[in-house]
XYZ file of C-alpha atoms in Angstrom:
436
model
C 118.562 131.555 76.609
C 122.076 131.382 78.334
C 122.648 128.224 77.113
C 123.220 128.343 73.116
C 126.923 128.520 73.178
C 128.353 125.922 71.283
C 129.726 125.342 67.501
C 128.683 122.608 65.567
C 132.509 122.086 64.855
C 132.338 121.568 69.074
C 130.700 118.308 70.322
C 131.009 119.124 73.637
C 129.867 121.840 73.424
C 126.997 120.314 71.304
C 126.166 118.310 74.217
C 126.059 120.930 76.662
C 124.018 122.837 74.601
C 121.248 120.127 73.603
C 121.671 118.330 77.065
C 120.833 121.769 79.137
C 117.638 123.657 76.440
C 116.184 119.434 76.542
C 116.137 119.320 80.399
C 114.007 122.873 80.047
C 111.856 121.924 77.823
C 111.249 118.431 80.137
C 110.727 120.257 83.474
C 107.283 121.207 83.939
C 108.229 123.815 86.563
C 109.907 125.920 83.362
C 108.513 128.730 81.790
C 108.344 127.601 78.392
C 103.983 127.146 78.799
C 104.463 123.289 78.464
C 103.575 122.169 81.212
C 104.151 118.541 81.902
C 102.741 118.045 78.188
C 105.967 117.722 76.277
C 107.470 115.633 78.880
C 104.697 113.272 78.379
C 105.148 113.124 75.011
C 109.324 111.959 75.305
C 108.070 109.655 78.412
C 105.387 107.739 75.984
C 107.581 107.576 73.096
C 110.852 105.905 74.782
C 111.831 102.282 73.507
C 109.999 99.643 74.067
C 113.000 97.778 75.314
C 113.684 100.499 77.663
C 110.169 98.754 79.688
C 109.075 102.626 80.645
C 105.629 101.205 82.493
C 104.720 104.380 84.765
C 101.729 106.099 84.171
C 102.313 109.551 82.785
C 99.002 110.992 83.920
C 99.796 112.567 86.077
C 103.713 114.412 86.311
C 102.876 116.742 89.155
C 105.580 114.766 91.210
C 108.238 114.807 88.986
C 111.443 116.282 89.081
C 114.021 116.692 85.915
C 117.543 117.757 86.521
C 120.659 118.296 84.216
C 123.912 117.445 84.939
C 123.444 115.134 88.225
C 125.998 114.168 90.458
C 125.698 109.380 90.618
C 128.077 108.641 93.250
C 129.478 104.906 94.683
C 129.215 105.160 98.592
C 130.506 102.634 100.724
C 130.457 102.942 104.413
C 129.561 106.290 104.260
C 132.271 107.212 101.967
C 132.200 108.270 98.314
C 134.465 105.805 96.214
C 133.908 107.066 92.980
C 131.295 109.142 90.982
C 130.554 110.510 87.476
C 127.945 113.004 86.234
C 124.940 112.276 84.318
C 123.197 114.480 81.656
C 119.317 113.942 82.633
C 117.925 112.731 85.676
C 113.927 112.785 85.936
C 112.340 111.246 88.861
C 109.342 110.801 91.081
C 110.873 111.051 94.756
C 110.647 107.373 96.177
C 108.992 105.992 93.497
C 110.958 105.716 90.281
C 113.622 107.744 87.904
C 114.766 107.626 84.113
C 118.776 108.322 84.153
C 119.477 109.653 80.492
C 123.222 110.381 79.303
C 123.275 112.181 75.847
C 126.131 111.115 73.365
C 127.203 112.630 69.795
C 130.483 111.411 68.764
C 132.819 111.012 72.338
C 133.194 107.169 73.532
C 130.563 105.886 76.138
C 132.623 105.595 79.816
C 130.247 105.798 82.257
C 127.088 103.489 81.704
C 128.077 100.627 83.514
C 129.251 102.552 86.096
C 125.785 104.363 86.285
C 123.818 101.115 86.573
C 126.311 98.338 87.952
C 128.233 100.059 90.438
C 126.828 103.737 91.774
C 124.658 103.305 94.607
C 123.883 107.135 95.043
C 122.204 109.581 92.734
C 121.352 113.196 93.312
C 122.585 112.711 97.029
C 119.569 109.803 97.099
C 119.854 105.847 97.785
C 119.357 104.176 94.124
C 117.185 101.564 96.261
C 115.101 104.135 97.873
C 113.403 104.625 94.330
C 111.281 101.120 94.728
C 113.621 99.561 92.123
C 111.457 101.018 89.427
C 114.515 102.451 87.557
C 115.156 102.763 83.784
C 118.321 104.119 81.884
C 118.231 105.026 78.401
C 121.588 106.197 76.105
C 120.626 108.542 73.849
C 123.508 108.395 70.558
C 124.114 108.772 67.031
C 122.730 106.236 64.721
C 126.268 106.079 63.521
C 127.958 105.404 66.834
C 128.349 102.739 68.996
C 125.812 101.744 71.219
C 126.213 102.338 75.145
C 128.732 100.139 76.529
C 126.197 98.346 79.704
C 123.692 96.592 77.834
C 121.220 97.217 80.473
C 120.955 100.699 79.078
C 118.136 100.915 76.481
C 119.892 102.879 72.983
C 117.959 105.481 71.524
C 118.952 107.632 68.443
C 118.649 111.223 67.982
C 117.488 110.197 64.745
C 114.782 108.579 65.929
C 114.038 110.686 68.799
C 113.091 113.618 66.151
C 111.463 111.296 63.803
C 109.345 109.882 66.426
C 108.736 112.152 68.925
C 110.033 115.721 68.398
C 108.511 116.609 65.008
C 104.747 114.731 65.896
C 104.732 116.967 68.669
C 105.854 120.396 66.812
C 103.175 118.551 64.050
C 100.389 118.064 66.851
C 100.566 120.658 69.303
C 102.483 124.224 67.225
C 99.754 125.992 67.331
C 98.485 125.085 71.552
C 101.895 126.971 72.975
C 103.151 130.231 72.805
C 105.044 131.399 69.441
C 108.545 131.383 71.079
C 108.440 128.087 72.163
C 107.042 126.630 69.394
C 110.347 128.843 67.410
C 112.666 127.386 70.169
C 111.245 124.269 69.316
C 111.602 124.070 65.621
C 115.277 125.630 65.669
C 116.140 122.790 68.383
C 114.871 119.722 66.284
C 116.663 121.654 63.413
C 120.357 122.168 65.672
C 119.368 117.897 66.615
C 119.496 116.870 62.678
C 122.553 119.429 61.777
C 124.662 117.854 64.737
C 123.774 114.163 63.744
C 123.697 114.963 60.251
C 119.865 114.192 59.816
C 118.949 117.090 57.821
C 117.575 115.321 54.714
C 114.632 115.013 55.655
C 113.756 119.100 56.907
C 112.150 120.342 54.584
C 109.856 117.672 54.259
C 108.577 118.642 58.142
C 108.652 122.155 57.529
C 106.320 121.289 54.682
C 103.765 118.845 57.067
C 103.723 121.693 59.776
C 102.695 124.244 56.932
C 100.078 122.106 55.615
C 98.575 121.585 59.296
C 98.606 125.312 60.349
C 96.823 126.001 57.193
C 93.643 123.320 58.245
C 94.429 123.691 62.155
C 90.938 124.549 62.313
C 89.454 121.518 60.513
C 92.606 119.017 62.444
C 91.366 120.140 66.232
C 87.873 119.575 65.347
C 88.379 116.181 64.129
C 91.138 115.597 66.502
C 88.581 116.368 69.912
C 85.601 114.363 68.651
C 88.307 111.173 68.486
C 89.319 112.203 71.841
C 86.388 112.906 73.203
C 85.219 109.297 71.845
C 88.582 107.512 73.386
C 87.950 108.598 76.956
C 84.579 107.270 76.966
C 85.562 104.160 75.581
C 87.968 103.884 78.495
C 85.257 103.498 80.755
C 82.825 101.551 78.772
C 85.807 99.060 77.139
C 84.940 96.299 80.026
C 81.238 96.561 80.080
C 81.271 96.244 76.049
C 83.567 93.406 76.491
C 80.788 91.519 78.687
C 78.072 92.228 76.864
C 80.058 90.367 73.735
C 80.754 87.277 75.704
C 77.504 87.355 76.936
C 76.063 87.948 74.228
C 77.979 85.468 72.000
C 77.162 82.645 74.984
C 80.849 82.510 76.472
C 79.584 83.480 79.980
C 77.235 86.491 81.882
C 78.756 89.844 83.157
C 77.791 92.020 85.702
C 78.540 95.071 87.169
C 80.717 94.034 90.399
C 81.507 98.157 91.532
C 81.888 101.581 89.182
C 85.021 100.558 87.983
C 84.960 96.841 87.705
C 82.722 94.393 84.946
C 82.489 90.887 86.752
C 82.590 87.481 84.448
C 81.184 84.346 84.984
C 82.491 82.174 82.087
C 80.147 79.043 81.145
C 81.119 75.816 81.709
C 84.255 75.709 82.875
C 85.613 74.598 86.002
C 85.318 76.514 89.506
C 88.870 78.229 89.927
C 88.841 79.083 85.771
C 84.737 80.630 86.260
C 84.959 84.057 87.589
C 87.351 87.081 86.038
C 86.677 90.609 86.804
C 87.924 93.832 84.012
C 88.844 96.878 85.246
C 88.750 100.211 83.485
C 89.713 102.409 86.803
C 92.243 103.383 84.526
C 93.077 105.764 81.552
C 95.662 103.657 80.384
C 95.469 99.957 82.132
C 92.923 97.946 80.716
C 92.989 94.901 83.277
C 92.161 91.661 83.002
C 92.586 89.204 85.706
C 91.109 86.035 87.682
C 89.543 86.201 90.900
C 92.521 85.138 93.491
C 95.422 86.974 91.299
C 95.170 89.941 93.672
C 96.077 89.507 97.475
C 96.521 91.412 100.202
C 100.079 90.742 101.523
C 98.743 91.461 105.478
C 96.232 88.797 104.366
C 96.908 86.498 101.795
C 93.561 83.867 101.849
C 91.905 87.300 100.739
C 91.338 88.411 97.621
C 90.960 91.629 96.238
C 89.930 93.614 93.186
C 91.736 97.245 93.988
C 94.901 98.665 95.416
C 94.543 98.660 99.398
C 95.162 101.873 101.173
C 98.530 100.806 102.963
C 99.254 99.095 98.747
C 100.375 95.859 100.124
C 99.328 93.573 97.446
C 100.088 91.377 95.068
C 98.830 91.301 91.907
C 99.312 89.435 87.972
C 97.021 89.729 84.974
C 96.444 90.252 81.237
C 96.219 93.962 80.557
C 96.054 96.137 77.634
C 97.279 99.681 77.445
C 95.337 102.072 75.944
C 96.557 105.303 75.850
C 100.154 104.457 75.691
C 99.121 101.968 72.877
C 96.960 104.633 71.194
C 99.262 105.254 68.067
C 99.141 101.588 67.787
C 95.365 100.684 67.855
C 94.734 103.618 65.795
C 97.646 103.943 63.513
C 98.210 100.342 62.957
C 95.004 98.911 63.705
C 97.036 96.609 66.416
C 95.350 95.300 69.661
C 98.299 94.208 72.298
C 97.751 92.375 74.895
C 100.021 91.381 77.467
C 100.633 88.949 80.861
C 102.153 91.395 83.542
C 104.170 90.337 86.456
C 102.527 93.747 88.279
C 105.080 96.295 88.703
C 104.098 97.783 92.236
C 104.821 94.420 93.093
C 107.353 93.427 95.880
C 110.960 93.136 94.186
C 111.157 89.723 96.021
C 108.112 88.367 94.799
C 108.712 90.019 91.155
C 111.932 87.956 91.323
C 110.575 84.939 92.025
C 107.387 84.960 90.156
C 109.937 85.504 86.804
C 112.155 82.224 87.720
C 109.052 80.281 88.737
C 107.910 81.323 84.992
C 111.025 80.724 83.365
C 111.252 77.383 84.988
C 108.201 76.478 82.566
C 109.102 78.886 79.589
C 109.175 76.043 77.195
C 105.845 74.280 78.635
C 103.979 77.933 78.636
C 104.881 78.581 75.188
C 103.603 75.504 73.874
C 100.194 76.612 75.788
C 100.170 80.374 73.670
C 98.104 80.979 70.405
C 100.592 80.896 67.202
C 100.822 84.913 67.611
C 101.363 85.508 71.101
C 105.532 85.259 72.806
C 106.702 85.169 75.741
C 108.841 88.043 76.031
C 112.062 86.990 78.238
C 110.890 90.751 80.413
C 110.444 89.886 83.967
C 106.899 92.242 84.352
C 105.375 91.652 81.081
C 105.854 88.302 80.342
C 103.718 87.801 77.331
C 102.610 89.603 74.616
C 100.265 88.954 72.006
C 98.996 91.134 68.720
C 95.421 90.886 67.731
C 93.993 92.537 64.534
C 91.541 95.326 64.884
C 89.461 94.422 61.924
C 88.045 98.240 61.107
C 86.274 98.365 57.721
C 85.240 101.723 58.492
C 86.007 104.169 60.944
C 82.316 104.069 62.371
C 83.473 99.981 63.645
C 86.606 100.968 64.677
C 85.363 100.879 68.233
C 83.372 97.957 68.063
C 86.353 96.150 66.151
C 88.541 96.919 69.127
C 86.105 95.155 71.453
C 85.978 92.369 69.636
C 89.999 92.118 69.103
C 89.631 91.970 73.281
C 86.867 89.268 72.790
C 88.879 87.333 70.682
C 92.595 87.862 73.035
C 90.276 86.551 75.953
C 89.251 83.451 74.269
C 92.843 82.572 73.373
C 94.108 83.396 76.482
C 91.617 82.369 79.279
C 88.518 80.800 77.892
C 89.977 78.334 75.120
C 93.111 77.676 77.624
C 92.425 76.554 80.737
C 96.180 74.272 81.176
C 97.629 78.153 80.720
C 95.405 79.802 83.816
C 95.992 76.688 85.926
C 99.824 77.043 85.032
C 99.784 80.554 86.087
C 97.653 79.773 88.772
C 100.425 77.497 90.019
C 102.977 79.564 89.701
C 101.159 82.286 91.268
C 100.973 80.020 94.420
C 104.315 78.588 94.330
C 106.281 81.872 94.499
C 103.665 83.362 97.127
C 105.162 80.342 99.465
C 108.653 81.094 98.472
C 108.628 84.957 98.890
C 105.939 85.151 102.085
C 106.067 81.960 103.090
C 102.115 80.894 102.854
C 99.906 78.630 101.017
C 97.142 79.346 98.931
C 94.839 77.805 96.813
C 93.240 78.823 93.678
C 89.087 79.882 94.006
């Protein structure tokens, strides 16, 4: 524990201490015994404005580094540079850059985002434009100078991520690691002046440890049922649609439920529900997923060469599980997929923005246009479960209500999205397509 060389009277030393110890806990390769669990908890807990949309189920390829060199390189020559506190990345796929502050002024975030071309010796462009920026600071200090850095406070990090992680997992990991995490949380709260809730947290941890066996048994039972549901929601939603006379359903393949709507035009009739992910629940119309090598061809899964272009509605199961279970709220999004070519993402977003007022007028009352280039529409629905036994049926009921509002009763919205999709494909690939 050579990293513990600081005093609370020295903010600079405090930042170095927190930076090094946080990097240690986040790195799955370090001998803390948590594997990638804490890293996954932090990524899942990132503020919504960060826009982080990556699959964190498998983090075997993630690298975590601290004090990473960031350079502006022009014509092979380094023009200027800085050092970012934390850098989390999957090579050639995505990275998350984190700058930590307690009291010092922010002087670097604008350079990191707007001017820097390389990080850790690699071009930023090598990460397929899936890049995320986070500024972690005290709640009473100014936010990042760069507006495209998402702001997160130490208070929110402690309350929303670190303390819940300890509460839920204290009995699972080596006691040395648990003790270090608790001390780390206490130190963060002391440095950031947040000690008023510490006693309450200790009482909750004591209660958890006292009732661990009962809590674990209940949690395991729910986790098992939730895992089953992530594979079954498509079929259950199809059954609900058929039962209500909205349309018919059939098994298209192992991960796809096919829906044929009643009383609709040809281009509006055929939809698919995809259940291949423990997190991403996809709802898309036939024709909204195509192979860029043959854009006349409709596909239903990523091709081997990953050259595809896709749009659709989705709900996040694992990422929004706390929202669904704790607040009984289902969040439905319309998404311009992050794996699309960046040129298509930009073109679709531009076309969408041009017709934003028209789209907004077609949305149900609770839905909104977000202004985000990827999750472009968001709509919350209540999960009306009067008892715990009804929760999963109520979840499917909320999905059905969203599907009816956004699709079944909204042919104009679907037709407008069709137009934007076709126009954007023509803008980027020079190919004219027609709706199915």
